mmCIF file of C-alpha atoms and ligand atoms in Angstrom:
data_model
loop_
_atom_site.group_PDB
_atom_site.id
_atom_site.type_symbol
_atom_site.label_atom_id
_atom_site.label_comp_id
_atom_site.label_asym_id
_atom_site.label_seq_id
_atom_site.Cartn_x
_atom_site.Cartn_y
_atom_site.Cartn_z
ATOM 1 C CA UNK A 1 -9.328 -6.720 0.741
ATOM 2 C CA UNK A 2 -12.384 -5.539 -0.948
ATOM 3 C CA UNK A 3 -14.548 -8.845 -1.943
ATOM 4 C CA UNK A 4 -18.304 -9.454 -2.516
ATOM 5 C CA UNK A 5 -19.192 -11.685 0.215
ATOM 6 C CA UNK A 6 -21.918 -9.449 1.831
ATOM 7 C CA UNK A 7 -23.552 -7.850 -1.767
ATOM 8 C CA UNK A 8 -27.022 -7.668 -0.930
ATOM 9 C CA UNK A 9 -26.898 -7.884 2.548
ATOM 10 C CA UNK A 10 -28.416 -5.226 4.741
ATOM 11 C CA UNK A 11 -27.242 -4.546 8.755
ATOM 12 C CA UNK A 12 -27.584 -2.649 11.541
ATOM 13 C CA UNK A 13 -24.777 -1.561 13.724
ATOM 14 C CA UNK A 14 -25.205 -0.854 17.019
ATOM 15 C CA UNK A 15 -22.845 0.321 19.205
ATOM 16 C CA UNK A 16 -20.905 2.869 17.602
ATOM 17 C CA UNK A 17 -19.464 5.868 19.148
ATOM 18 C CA UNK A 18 -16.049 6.787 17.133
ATOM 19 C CA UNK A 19 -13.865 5.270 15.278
ATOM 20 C CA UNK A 20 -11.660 3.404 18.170
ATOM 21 C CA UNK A 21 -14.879 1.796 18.778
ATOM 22 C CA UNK A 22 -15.291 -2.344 18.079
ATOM 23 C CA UNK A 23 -18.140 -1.296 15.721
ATOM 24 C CA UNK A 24 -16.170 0.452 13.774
ATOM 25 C CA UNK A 25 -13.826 -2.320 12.743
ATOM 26 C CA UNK A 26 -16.794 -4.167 12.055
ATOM 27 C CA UNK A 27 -19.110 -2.078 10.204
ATOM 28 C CA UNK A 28 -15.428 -1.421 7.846
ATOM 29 C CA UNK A 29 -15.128 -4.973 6.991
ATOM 30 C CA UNK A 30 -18.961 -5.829 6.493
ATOM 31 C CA UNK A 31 -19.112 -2.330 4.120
ATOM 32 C CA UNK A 32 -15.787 -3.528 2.479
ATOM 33 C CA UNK A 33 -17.563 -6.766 1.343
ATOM 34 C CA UNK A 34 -20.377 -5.250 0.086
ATOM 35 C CA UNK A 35 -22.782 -4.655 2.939
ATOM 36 C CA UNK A 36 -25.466 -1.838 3.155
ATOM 37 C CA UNK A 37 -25.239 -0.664 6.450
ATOM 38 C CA UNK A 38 -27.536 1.444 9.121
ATOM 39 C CA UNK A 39 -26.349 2.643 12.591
ATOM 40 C CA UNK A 40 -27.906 3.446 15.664
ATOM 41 C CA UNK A 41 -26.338 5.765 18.180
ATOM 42 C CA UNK A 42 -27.046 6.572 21.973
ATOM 43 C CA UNK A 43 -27.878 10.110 22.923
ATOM 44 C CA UNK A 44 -27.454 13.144 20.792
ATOM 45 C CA UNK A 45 -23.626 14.240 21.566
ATOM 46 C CA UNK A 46 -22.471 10.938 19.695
ATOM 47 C CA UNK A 47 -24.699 12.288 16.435
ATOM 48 C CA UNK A 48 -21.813 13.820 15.054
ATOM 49 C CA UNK A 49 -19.359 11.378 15.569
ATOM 50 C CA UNK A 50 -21.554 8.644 14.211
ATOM 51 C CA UNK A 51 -22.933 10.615 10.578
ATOM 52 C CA UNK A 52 -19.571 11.523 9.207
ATOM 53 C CA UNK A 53 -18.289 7.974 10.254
ATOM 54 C CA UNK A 54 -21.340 6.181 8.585
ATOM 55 C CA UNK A 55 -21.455 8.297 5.433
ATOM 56 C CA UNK A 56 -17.669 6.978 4.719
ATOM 57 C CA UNK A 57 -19.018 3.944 4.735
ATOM 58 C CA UNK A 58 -21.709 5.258 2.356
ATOM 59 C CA UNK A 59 -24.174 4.886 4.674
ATOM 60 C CA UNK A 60 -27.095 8.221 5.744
ATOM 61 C CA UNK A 61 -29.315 5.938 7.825
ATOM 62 C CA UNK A 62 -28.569 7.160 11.491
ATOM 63 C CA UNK A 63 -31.015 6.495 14.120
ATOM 64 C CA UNK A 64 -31.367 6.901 18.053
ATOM 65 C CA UNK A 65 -31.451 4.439 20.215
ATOM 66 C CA UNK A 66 -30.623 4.417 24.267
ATOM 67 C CA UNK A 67 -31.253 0.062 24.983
ATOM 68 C CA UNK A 68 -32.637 1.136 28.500
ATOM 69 C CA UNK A 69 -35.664 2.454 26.832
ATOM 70 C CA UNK A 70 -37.996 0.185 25.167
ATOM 71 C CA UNK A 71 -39.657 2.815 23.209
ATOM 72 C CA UNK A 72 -36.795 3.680 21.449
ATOM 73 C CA UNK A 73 -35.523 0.503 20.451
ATOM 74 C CA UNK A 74 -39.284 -0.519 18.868
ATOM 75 C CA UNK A 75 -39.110 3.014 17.468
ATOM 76 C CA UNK A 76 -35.261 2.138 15.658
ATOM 77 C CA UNK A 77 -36.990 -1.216 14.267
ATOM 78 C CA UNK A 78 -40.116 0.579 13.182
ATOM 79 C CA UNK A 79 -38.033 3.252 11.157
ATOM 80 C CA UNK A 80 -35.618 0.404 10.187
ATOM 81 C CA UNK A 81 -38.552 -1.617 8.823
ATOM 82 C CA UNK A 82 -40.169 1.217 7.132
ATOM 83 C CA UNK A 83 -36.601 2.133 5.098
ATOM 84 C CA UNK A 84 -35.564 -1.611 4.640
ATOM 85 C CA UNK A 85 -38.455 -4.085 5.447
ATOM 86 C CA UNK A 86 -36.133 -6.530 5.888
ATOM 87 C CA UNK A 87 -32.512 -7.139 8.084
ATOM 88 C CA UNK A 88 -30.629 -9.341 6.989
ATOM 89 C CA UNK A 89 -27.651 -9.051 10.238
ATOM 90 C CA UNK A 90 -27.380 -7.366 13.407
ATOM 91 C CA UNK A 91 -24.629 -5.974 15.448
ATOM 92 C CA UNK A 92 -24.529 -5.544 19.137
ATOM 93 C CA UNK A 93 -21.349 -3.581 20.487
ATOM 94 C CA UNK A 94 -23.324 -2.358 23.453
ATOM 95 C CA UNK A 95 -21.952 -2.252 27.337
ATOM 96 C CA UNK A 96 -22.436 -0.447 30.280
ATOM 97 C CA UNK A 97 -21.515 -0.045 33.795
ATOM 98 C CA UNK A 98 -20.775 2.231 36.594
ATOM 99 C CA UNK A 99 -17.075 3.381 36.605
ATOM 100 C CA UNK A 100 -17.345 2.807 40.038
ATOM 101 C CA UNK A 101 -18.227 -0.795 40.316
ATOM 102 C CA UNK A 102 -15.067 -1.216 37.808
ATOM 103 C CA UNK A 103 -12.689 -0.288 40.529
ATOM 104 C CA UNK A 104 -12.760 -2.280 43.714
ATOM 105 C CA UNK A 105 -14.205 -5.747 44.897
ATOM 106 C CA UNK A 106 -16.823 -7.230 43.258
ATOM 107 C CA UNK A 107 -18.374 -8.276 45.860
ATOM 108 C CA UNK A 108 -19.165 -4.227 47.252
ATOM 109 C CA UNK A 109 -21.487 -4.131 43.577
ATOM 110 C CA UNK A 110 -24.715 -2.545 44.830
ATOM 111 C CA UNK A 111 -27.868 -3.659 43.351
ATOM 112 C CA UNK A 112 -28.548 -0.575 40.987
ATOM 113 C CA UNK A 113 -25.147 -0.758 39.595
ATOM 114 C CA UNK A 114 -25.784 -4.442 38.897
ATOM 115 C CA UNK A 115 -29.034 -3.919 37.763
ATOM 116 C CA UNK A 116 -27.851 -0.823 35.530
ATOM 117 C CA UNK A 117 -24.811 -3.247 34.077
ATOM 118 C CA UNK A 118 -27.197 -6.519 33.491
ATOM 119 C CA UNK A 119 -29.586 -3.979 31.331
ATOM 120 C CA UNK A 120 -27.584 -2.435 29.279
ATOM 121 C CA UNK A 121 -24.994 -5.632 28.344
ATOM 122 C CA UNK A 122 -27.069 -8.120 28.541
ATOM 123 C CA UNK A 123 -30.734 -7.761 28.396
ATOM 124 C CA UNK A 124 -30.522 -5.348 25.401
ATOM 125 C CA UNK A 125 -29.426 -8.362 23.376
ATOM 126 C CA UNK A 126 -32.354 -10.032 24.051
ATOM 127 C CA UNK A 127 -34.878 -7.190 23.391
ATOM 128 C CA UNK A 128 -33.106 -6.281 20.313
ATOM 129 C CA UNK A 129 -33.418 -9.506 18.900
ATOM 130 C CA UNK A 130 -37.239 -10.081 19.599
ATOM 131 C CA UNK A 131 -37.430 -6.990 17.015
ATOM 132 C CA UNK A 132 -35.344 -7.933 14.720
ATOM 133 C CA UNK A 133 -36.460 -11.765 14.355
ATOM 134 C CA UNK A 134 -39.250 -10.210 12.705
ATOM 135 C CA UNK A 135 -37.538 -8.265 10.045
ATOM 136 C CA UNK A 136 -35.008 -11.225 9.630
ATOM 137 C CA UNK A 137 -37.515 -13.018 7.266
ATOM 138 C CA UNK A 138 -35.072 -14.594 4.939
ATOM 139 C CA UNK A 139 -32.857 -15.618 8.431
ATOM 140 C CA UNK A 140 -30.278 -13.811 9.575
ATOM 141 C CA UNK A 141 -27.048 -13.642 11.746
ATOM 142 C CA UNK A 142 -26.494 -11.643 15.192
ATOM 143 C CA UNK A 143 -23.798 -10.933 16.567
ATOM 144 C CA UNK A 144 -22.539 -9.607 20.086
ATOM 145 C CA UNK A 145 -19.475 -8.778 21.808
ATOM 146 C CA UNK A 146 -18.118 -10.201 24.941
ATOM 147 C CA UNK A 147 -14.847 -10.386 27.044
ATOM 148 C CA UNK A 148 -12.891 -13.259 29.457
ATOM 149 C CA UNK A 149 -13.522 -11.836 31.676
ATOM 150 C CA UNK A 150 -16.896 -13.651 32.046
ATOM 151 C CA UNK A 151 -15.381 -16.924 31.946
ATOM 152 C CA UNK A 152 -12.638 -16.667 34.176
ATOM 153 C CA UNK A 153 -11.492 -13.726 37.140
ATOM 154 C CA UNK A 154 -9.665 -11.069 36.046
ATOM 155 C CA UNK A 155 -8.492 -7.324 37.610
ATOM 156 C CA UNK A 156 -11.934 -5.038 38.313
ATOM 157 C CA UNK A 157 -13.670 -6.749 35.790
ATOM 158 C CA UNK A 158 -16.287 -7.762 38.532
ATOM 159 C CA UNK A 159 -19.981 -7.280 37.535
ATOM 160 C CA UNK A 160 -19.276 -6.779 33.526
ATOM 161 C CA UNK A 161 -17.842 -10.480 34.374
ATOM 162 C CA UNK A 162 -20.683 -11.647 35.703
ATOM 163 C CA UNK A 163 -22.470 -9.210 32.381
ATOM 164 C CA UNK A 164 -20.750 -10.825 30.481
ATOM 165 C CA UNK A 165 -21.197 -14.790 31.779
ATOM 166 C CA UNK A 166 -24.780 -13.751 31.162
ATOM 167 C CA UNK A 167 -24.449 -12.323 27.460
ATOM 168 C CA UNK A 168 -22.597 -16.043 26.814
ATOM 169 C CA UNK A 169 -25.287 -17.790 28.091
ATOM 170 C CA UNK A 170 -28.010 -15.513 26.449
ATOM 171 C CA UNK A 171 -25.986 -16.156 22.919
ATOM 172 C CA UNK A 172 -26.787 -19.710 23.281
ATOM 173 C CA UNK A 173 -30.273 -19.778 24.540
ATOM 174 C CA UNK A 174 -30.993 -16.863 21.589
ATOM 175 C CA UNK A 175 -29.036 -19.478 19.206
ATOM 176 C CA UNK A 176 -31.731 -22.237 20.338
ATOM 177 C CA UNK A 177 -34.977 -20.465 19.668
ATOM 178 C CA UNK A 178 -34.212 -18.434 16.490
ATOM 179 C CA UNK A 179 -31.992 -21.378 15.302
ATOM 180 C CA UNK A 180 -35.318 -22.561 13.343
ATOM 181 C CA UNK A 181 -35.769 -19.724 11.501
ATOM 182 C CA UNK A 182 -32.193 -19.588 10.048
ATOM 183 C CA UNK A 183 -31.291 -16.899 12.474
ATOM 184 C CA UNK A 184 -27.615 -17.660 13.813
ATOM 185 C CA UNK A 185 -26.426 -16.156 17.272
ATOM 186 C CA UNK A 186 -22.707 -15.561 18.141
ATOM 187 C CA UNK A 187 -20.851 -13.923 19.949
ATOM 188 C CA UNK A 188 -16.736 -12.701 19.589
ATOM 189 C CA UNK A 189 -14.869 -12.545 22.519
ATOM 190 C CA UNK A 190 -12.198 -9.435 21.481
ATOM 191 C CA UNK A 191 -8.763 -9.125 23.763
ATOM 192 C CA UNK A 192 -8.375 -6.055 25.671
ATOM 193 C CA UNK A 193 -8.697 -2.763 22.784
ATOM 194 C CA UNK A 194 -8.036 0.778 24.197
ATOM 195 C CA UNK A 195 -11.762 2.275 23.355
ATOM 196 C CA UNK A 196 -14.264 4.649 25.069
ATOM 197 C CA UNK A 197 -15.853 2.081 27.041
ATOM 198 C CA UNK A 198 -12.670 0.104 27.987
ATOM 199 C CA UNK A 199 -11.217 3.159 29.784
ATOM 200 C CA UNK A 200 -13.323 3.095 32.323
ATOM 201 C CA UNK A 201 -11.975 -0.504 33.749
ATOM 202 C CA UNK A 202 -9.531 0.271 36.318
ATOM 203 C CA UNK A 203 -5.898 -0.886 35.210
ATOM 204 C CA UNK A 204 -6.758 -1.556 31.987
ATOM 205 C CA UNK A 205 -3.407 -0.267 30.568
ATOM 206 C CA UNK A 206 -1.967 -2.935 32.942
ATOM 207 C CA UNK A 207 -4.441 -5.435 31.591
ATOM 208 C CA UNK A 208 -3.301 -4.455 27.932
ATOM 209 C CA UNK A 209 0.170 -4.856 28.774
ATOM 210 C CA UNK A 210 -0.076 -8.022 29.993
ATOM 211 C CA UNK A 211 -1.943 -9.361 27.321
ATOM 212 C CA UNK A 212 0.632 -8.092 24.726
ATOM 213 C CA UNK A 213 3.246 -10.044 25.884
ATOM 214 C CA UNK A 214 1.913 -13.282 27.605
ATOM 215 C CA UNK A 215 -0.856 -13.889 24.411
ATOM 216 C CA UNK A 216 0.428 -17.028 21.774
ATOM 217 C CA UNK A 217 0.577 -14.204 19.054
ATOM 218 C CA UNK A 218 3.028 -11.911 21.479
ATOM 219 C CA UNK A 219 0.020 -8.786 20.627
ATOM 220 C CA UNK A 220 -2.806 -7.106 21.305
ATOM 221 C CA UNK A 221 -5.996 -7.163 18.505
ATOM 222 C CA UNK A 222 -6.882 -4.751 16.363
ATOM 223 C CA UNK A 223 -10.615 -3.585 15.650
ATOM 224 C CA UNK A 224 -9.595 -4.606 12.129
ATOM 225 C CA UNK A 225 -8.592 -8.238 13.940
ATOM 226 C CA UNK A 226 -12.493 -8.556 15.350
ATOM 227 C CA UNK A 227 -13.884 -6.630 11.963
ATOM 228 C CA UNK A 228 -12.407 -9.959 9.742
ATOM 229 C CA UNK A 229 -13.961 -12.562 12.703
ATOM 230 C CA UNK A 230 -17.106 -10.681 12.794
ATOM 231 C CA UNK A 231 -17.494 -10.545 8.423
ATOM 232 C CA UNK A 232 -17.026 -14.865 8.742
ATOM 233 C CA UNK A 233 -19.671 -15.330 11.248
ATOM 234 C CA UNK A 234 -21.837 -12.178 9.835
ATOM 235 C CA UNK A 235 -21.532 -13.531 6.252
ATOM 236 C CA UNK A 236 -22.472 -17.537 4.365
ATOM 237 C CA UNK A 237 -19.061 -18.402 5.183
ATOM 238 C CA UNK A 238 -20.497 -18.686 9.046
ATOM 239 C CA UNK A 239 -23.593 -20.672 7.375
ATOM 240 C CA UNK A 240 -23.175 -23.548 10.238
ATOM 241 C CA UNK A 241 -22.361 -21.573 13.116
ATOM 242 C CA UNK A 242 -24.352 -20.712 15.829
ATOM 243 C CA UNK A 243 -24.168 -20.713 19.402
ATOM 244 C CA UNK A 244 -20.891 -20.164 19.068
ATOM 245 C CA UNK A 245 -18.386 -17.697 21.103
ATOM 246 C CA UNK A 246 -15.448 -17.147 19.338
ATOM 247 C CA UNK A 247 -12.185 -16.003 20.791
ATOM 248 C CA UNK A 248 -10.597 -12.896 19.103
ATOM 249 C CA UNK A 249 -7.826 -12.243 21.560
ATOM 250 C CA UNK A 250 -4.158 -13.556 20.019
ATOM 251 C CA UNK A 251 -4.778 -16.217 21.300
ATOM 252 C CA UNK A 252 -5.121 -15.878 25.066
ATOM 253 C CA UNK A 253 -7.456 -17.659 26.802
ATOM 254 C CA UNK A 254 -5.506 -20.455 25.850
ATOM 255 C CA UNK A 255 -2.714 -20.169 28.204
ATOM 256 C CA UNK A 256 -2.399 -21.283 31.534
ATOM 257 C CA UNK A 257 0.142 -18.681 32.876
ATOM 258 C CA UNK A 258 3.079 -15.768 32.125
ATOM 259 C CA UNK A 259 4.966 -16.634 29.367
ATOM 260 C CA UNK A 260 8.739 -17.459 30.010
ATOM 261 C CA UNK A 261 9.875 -14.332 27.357
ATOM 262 C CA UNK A 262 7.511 -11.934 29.496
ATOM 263 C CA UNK A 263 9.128 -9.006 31.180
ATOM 264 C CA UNK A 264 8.242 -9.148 35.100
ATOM 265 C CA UNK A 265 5.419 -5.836 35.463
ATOM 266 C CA UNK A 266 4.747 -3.918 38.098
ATOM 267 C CA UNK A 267 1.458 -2.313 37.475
ATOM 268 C CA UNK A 268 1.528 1.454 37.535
ATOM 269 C CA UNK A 269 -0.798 2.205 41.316
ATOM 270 C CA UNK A 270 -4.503 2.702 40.630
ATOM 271 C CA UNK A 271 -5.937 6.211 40.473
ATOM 272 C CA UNK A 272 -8.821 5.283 42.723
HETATM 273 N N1 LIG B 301 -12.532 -2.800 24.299
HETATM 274 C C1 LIG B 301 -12.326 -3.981 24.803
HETATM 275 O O1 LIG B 301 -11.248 -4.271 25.353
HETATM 276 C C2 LIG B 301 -13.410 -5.042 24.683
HETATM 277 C C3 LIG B 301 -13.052 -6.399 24.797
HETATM 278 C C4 LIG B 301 -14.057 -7.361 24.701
HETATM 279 C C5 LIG B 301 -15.372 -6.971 24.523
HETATM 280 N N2 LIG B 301 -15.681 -5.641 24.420
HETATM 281 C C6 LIG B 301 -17.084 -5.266 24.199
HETATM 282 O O2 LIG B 301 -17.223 -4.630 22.948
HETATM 283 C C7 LIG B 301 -18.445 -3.880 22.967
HETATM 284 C C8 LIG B 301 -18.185 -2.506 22.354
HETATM 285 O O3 LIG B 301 -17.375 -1.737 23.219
HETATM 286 P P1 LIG B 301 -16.084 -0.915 22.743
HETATM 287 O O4 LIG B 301 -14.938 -1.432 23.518
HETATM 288 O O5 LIG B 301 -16.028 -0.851 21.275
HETATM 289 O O6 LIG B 301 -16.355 0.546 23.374
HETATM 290 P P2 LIG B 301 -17.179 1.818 22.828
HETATM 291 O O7 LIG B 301 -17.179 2.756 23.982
HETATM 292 O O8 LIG B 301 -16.612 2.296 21.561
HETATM 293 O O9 LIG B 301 -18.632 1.239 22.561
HETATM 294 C C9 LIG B 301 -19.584 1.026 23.580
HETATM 295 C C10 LIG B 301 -20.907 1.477 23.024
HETATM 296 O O10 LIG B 301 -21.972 1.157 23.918
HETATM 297 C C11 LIG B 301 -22.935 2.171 23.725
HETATM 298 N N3 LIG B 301 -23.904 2.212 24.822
HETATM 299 C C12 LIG B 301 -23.675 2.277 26.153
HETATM 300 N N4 LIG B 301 -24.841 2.400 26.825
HETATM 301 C C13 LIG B 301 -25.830 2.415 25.874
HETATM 302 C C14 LIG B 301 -27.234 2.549 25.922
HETATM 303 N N5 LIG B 301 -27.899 2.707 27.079
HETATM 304 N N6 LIG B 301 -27.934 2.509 24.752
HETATM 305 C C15 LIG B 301 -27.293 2.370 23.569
HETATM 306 N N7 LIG B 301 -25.945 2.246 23.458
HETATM 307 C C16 LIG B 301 -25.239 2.277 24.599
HETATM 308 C C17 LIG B 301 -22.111 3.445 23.651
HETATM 309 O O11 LIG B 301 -22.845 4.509 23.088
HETATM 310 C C18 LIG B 301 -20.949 2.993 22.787
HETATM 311 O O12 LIG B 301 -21.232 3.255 21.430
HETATM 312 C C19 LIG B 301 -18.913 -3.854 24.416
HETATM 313 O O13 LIG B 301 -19.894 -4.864 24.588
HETATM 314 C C20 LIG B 301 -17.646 -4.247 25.179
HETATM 315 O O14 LIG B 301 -17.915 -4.834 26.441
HETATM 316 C C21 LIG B 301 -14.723 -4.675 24.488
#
């Protein structure tokens, strides 16, 4: 579904580690429309996994970037500014927390693992964009990624929940002060995907299950599902949109409890 909508426009991606990865669906349907696109990638062993997958989408700009280090994410903007001068949208697929505090009660988090989880899913949001409001100069549109599990209670979520509540709110408050620049801030909220990052949540096969067959749509998303969300809010046809966090999940956080067609599911024991 090649089109033009995003000819001329120039974004990073951030967040990428292979191609089960949210970003990936993404950066395909922003590069399909058009888009030039840079990536950033954390620590050298995802290097090559990230080239080969950015050069099929025509892309050699490849930089470093860990979020918990400030240095390196002015040092991705300065580079980013020196090849492009200008960014025109901004992806942020970035989460992180101890495998351990995704097993368990929420309530045993200890403060370094909340600490560790707040930094890397939610603060990096905000010190991404205070570089790349200045390279948005013609406006631009952000986007981030974020889960139910922040608005409501669900299986070892626990502190990427309370992450994630966080991210919401920092969408909005982001959407108020760059709002008068023309910069838009939104956010998708993507049902459960098997990726890297998702593996580590305990049960999350369960979790997947479940959504399959109690969700409006009776399936799970796609990265390609998020990728055609992400290319409306990314692109003019999100012009008046901001603020906003949009649900990319068949449809469940709609309903209220098991559907009647479900199967009954035993979840398989936990391997903690
Ligand atoms: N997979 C799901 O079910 C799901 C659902 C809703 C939201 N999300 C969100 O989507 C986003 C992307 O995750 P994904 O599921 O595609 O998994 P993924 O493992 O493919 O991507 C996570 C990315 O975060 C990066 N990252 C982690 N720590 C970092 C750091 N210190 N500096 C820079 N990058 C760092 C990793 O390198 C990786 O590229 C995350 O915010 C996740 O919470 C995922």
């Amino acid at each position: 579904m090649a089109n033009e909508l995003m000819k001329g426009k120039r974004g990073l991606i951030m967040g990428l580690a292979n191609d089960k990865s949210i970003a990936w669906g993404i950066a395909q349907a922003c590069a399909d429309a058009g888009a030039e696109l840079a990536f950033s990638y954390q620590g050298d062993a995802l290097l090559k996994r990230v080239t080969p997958l950015a050069a099929e989408l025509g892309s050699d700009i490849v930089l470093p970037c860990d979020v918990t280090d400030m240095d390196s994410i002015d040092a991705l903007f300065t580079a980013l500014e020196e090849k492009w001068g200008k960014l025109d949208f901004i992806v942020h697929a970035i989460a992180f927390s101890d495998k351990n505090d995704l097993r368990g009660r929420y309530v045993d988090t200890s403060r370094n693992g909340f600490l560790l989880a707040m930094d890397i899913s939610v603060y990096s949001f905000t010190a991404i964009m205070q570089r790349a409001e200045k390279l948005m100069t013609d406006g631009g549109s952000a986007l981030t990624l974020t889960y139910y599990g922040g608005e409501k209670v669900l299986p070892h979520y626990n502190v990427m929940g309370v992450a994630k509540a966080a991210l919401d709110a920092s969408v909005r408050y982001l959407a108020e002060d760059l709002g008068k620049d023309g910069i838009r801030v939104n956010a998708i909220s993507a049902g459960p995907i098997k990726t890297l990052a998702a593996s580590g949540i305990g049960d999350f096969r369960y979790i997947l299950k479940w959504n399959e067959v109690n969700s409006p749509l009776r399936r799970n998303v796609t990265t390609q599902d998020v990728g055609r969300a992400a290319l409306f809010l990314l692109s003019e046809l999100g012009s008046g949109v901001t603020g906003e966090i949009m649900h990319v999940d068949a449809g469940y956080n709609v309903v209220g409890m098991k559907a009647i067609d479900a199967p009954d599911m035993t979840r398989e024991p936990a391997k903690d």
